[in-house]
Amino acid sequence: MRPEDSRFGLDDGHGHAGGQSHPKAGYAALALGALGVVYGDIGTSPLYALRETILAATGGEENATVPPTVVIGVLSLILWSLVVVVTLKYVVLLMRADNNGEGGILTLVALAQRSLGRARSHVALLLGMIGAGLFYGDTVITPAISVLSAIEGVKLITPALNDYILWIASVILIGLFLMQSHGTHRVATFFGPVMLVWFLTLAGLGIYHIADDLSVFRSINPYYALLFFRDHAGVALAVLGSVCLAVTGAEALYADMGHFGRGPIRGAWLYVVFPALWLNYLGQGALILADPTAIDNPFYRLAPEGLLLPFVIMATVATIIASQSVITGAFSLTRQAIQLGLLPRMEIRHTSEQTSGQIYVPRVNLLLLVVVLILVWSFRTSSSLSHAYGISVFGTMVVSSLLASIVIRRHWGWSLPATAAIILPFFLVDVSFFSANMLKLFHGGYVPVLLAMALTLVMWTWMRGTKILFDKTRKTDVPLLELVSMLSKSPPARVKGMAVFLTSDPETAPASLLHNLKHNKVLHERNVVLTVRSADTPRVPEEERVRLARITDDFWRVEMVYGYMESPNVPKGLAMLRKQGFKFDIMSTSFFLSRRSIKPSPQSGMPVWQDNLFIGLTKSATDATNFFQIPTGRVVEVGTQVTV
């Protein structure tokens, strides 16, 4: 990470992250937990993936005759997409690219930055912004399409409820987002067992119907996928755009690696999730071959009539769990983006005393809820909403492939031919899916694209604005050692206690220190110039958390380092200095913070509209006192005005 990125973290935005260590539990328990958190999204794809793909192949007509070759070809495409995209790319390859056990697209950014060096690290950072923006697009679409597709099953029970589907889905979604503020730790233990029952049900119903037409086993041969492209070239891209629905949620395997570990996530996929999904898709395909009218909703028609209502309820619960996983994923991504200097500080609350990684971001939660409800009422059906899906999913996957190529080439030290041989096939597959989904751009696909563009612009503006602000303030800064020397020669009046001045640049005198001397004309007995820095690793060992350097008997320089998955806690960090013989008493310590009032400047280097956007983001940043967990009664804020 660049030095200026560290600066961005203190004055203009850090991320809250859970400082939890990796869970110490048995393999089976972790694999069970992964079923509930990691695989909720991809585990509910059978609700709509096969139906939408076959409809795309037949021109969208539910009453159209479905040729057996289409069913077999589509099944083969879905099966081999699960093999290539999920199993080979994520489970086998990307899960090896971890940062101290953590995964996710911003982990790839951190690894790529580290290997590229300061001069070219902006390339990785820009890719990370785009990938993060696309991930948020996936986050708003997944709850909407998942819950809608589950609730639509009530039409098969009683058509009278058809007019209330949107209201039922809205109530469930509002309840889901309201639940976030209370934390998920109380119900999280139920997620794994519920999803285990769900996957066993998927497999059981699939096996029950495979006998309807055993020819579905031909889909194991990838030849039928290639044959489909040859015989149906006119709809091939549209079909690819729907096949991607079967692999949504693949990014979660990598993103949640730090919480459950590589082994349990891989085991859960290979021994439970993948077989269950495959068997269910085969069962749906056999049912359609035996009864073409089942194309209207092949998933729910797998269930015997007497079990339809319990099956709808179970599917609804599963989609809620799937939605929960992407919402918490958005919270995690937000705190990482803040820590990496891509977003301003936000209020982040911990919802569990046992697991500090369980967090709640009120502002993000509200924005997600509003956008999700707009999507539900705008598109009105899961089939219509499926057109908005895919671009964000495979846009993120394209970015992850590009970042992975940098990591493999630079960080792992592979040769260029070896890197190309391993990444190029995945990249071509991702680009093919992404290109196919671009056909949906004007039919709903614009939603994640616009969202990603807006978020990328926000992140770029924040990073650019903080860099300009850093460069401008540095020109007028007073070197800290020079100021200390002047104070030694001409000491001001002294007051008892210790003063802590927070700054992002330890080499220059904090503005709050200068203003305290200018207006109060006093200096404390002991003075600490404190810098909080963000590391490009998920966590920092406790023994490396705080560094103390003596300047004079009454001036000290302290640096605290936090990983991008940890929560900055200044009082706790200072208390750790007692082991080094440094006396610290919170009740006799005052913390001095600078509160900046930023005004636009014609010579800022950014357009006026971008200046105003940056100023707005600055004003929206969470108060540093709360962010660094400093007792409010011990804080003195000093206002300054700067132009950007």
Coordinates of C-alpha atoms in Angstrom, one line a residue, residues 127 137 257 346 480:
L127 CA -9.8 -2.8 -11.1
G137 CA -24.9 -4.6 -8.1
M257 CA -12.5 -18.1 2.8
M346 CA -19.0 5.1 8.0
L480 CA 7.4 18.0 13.6

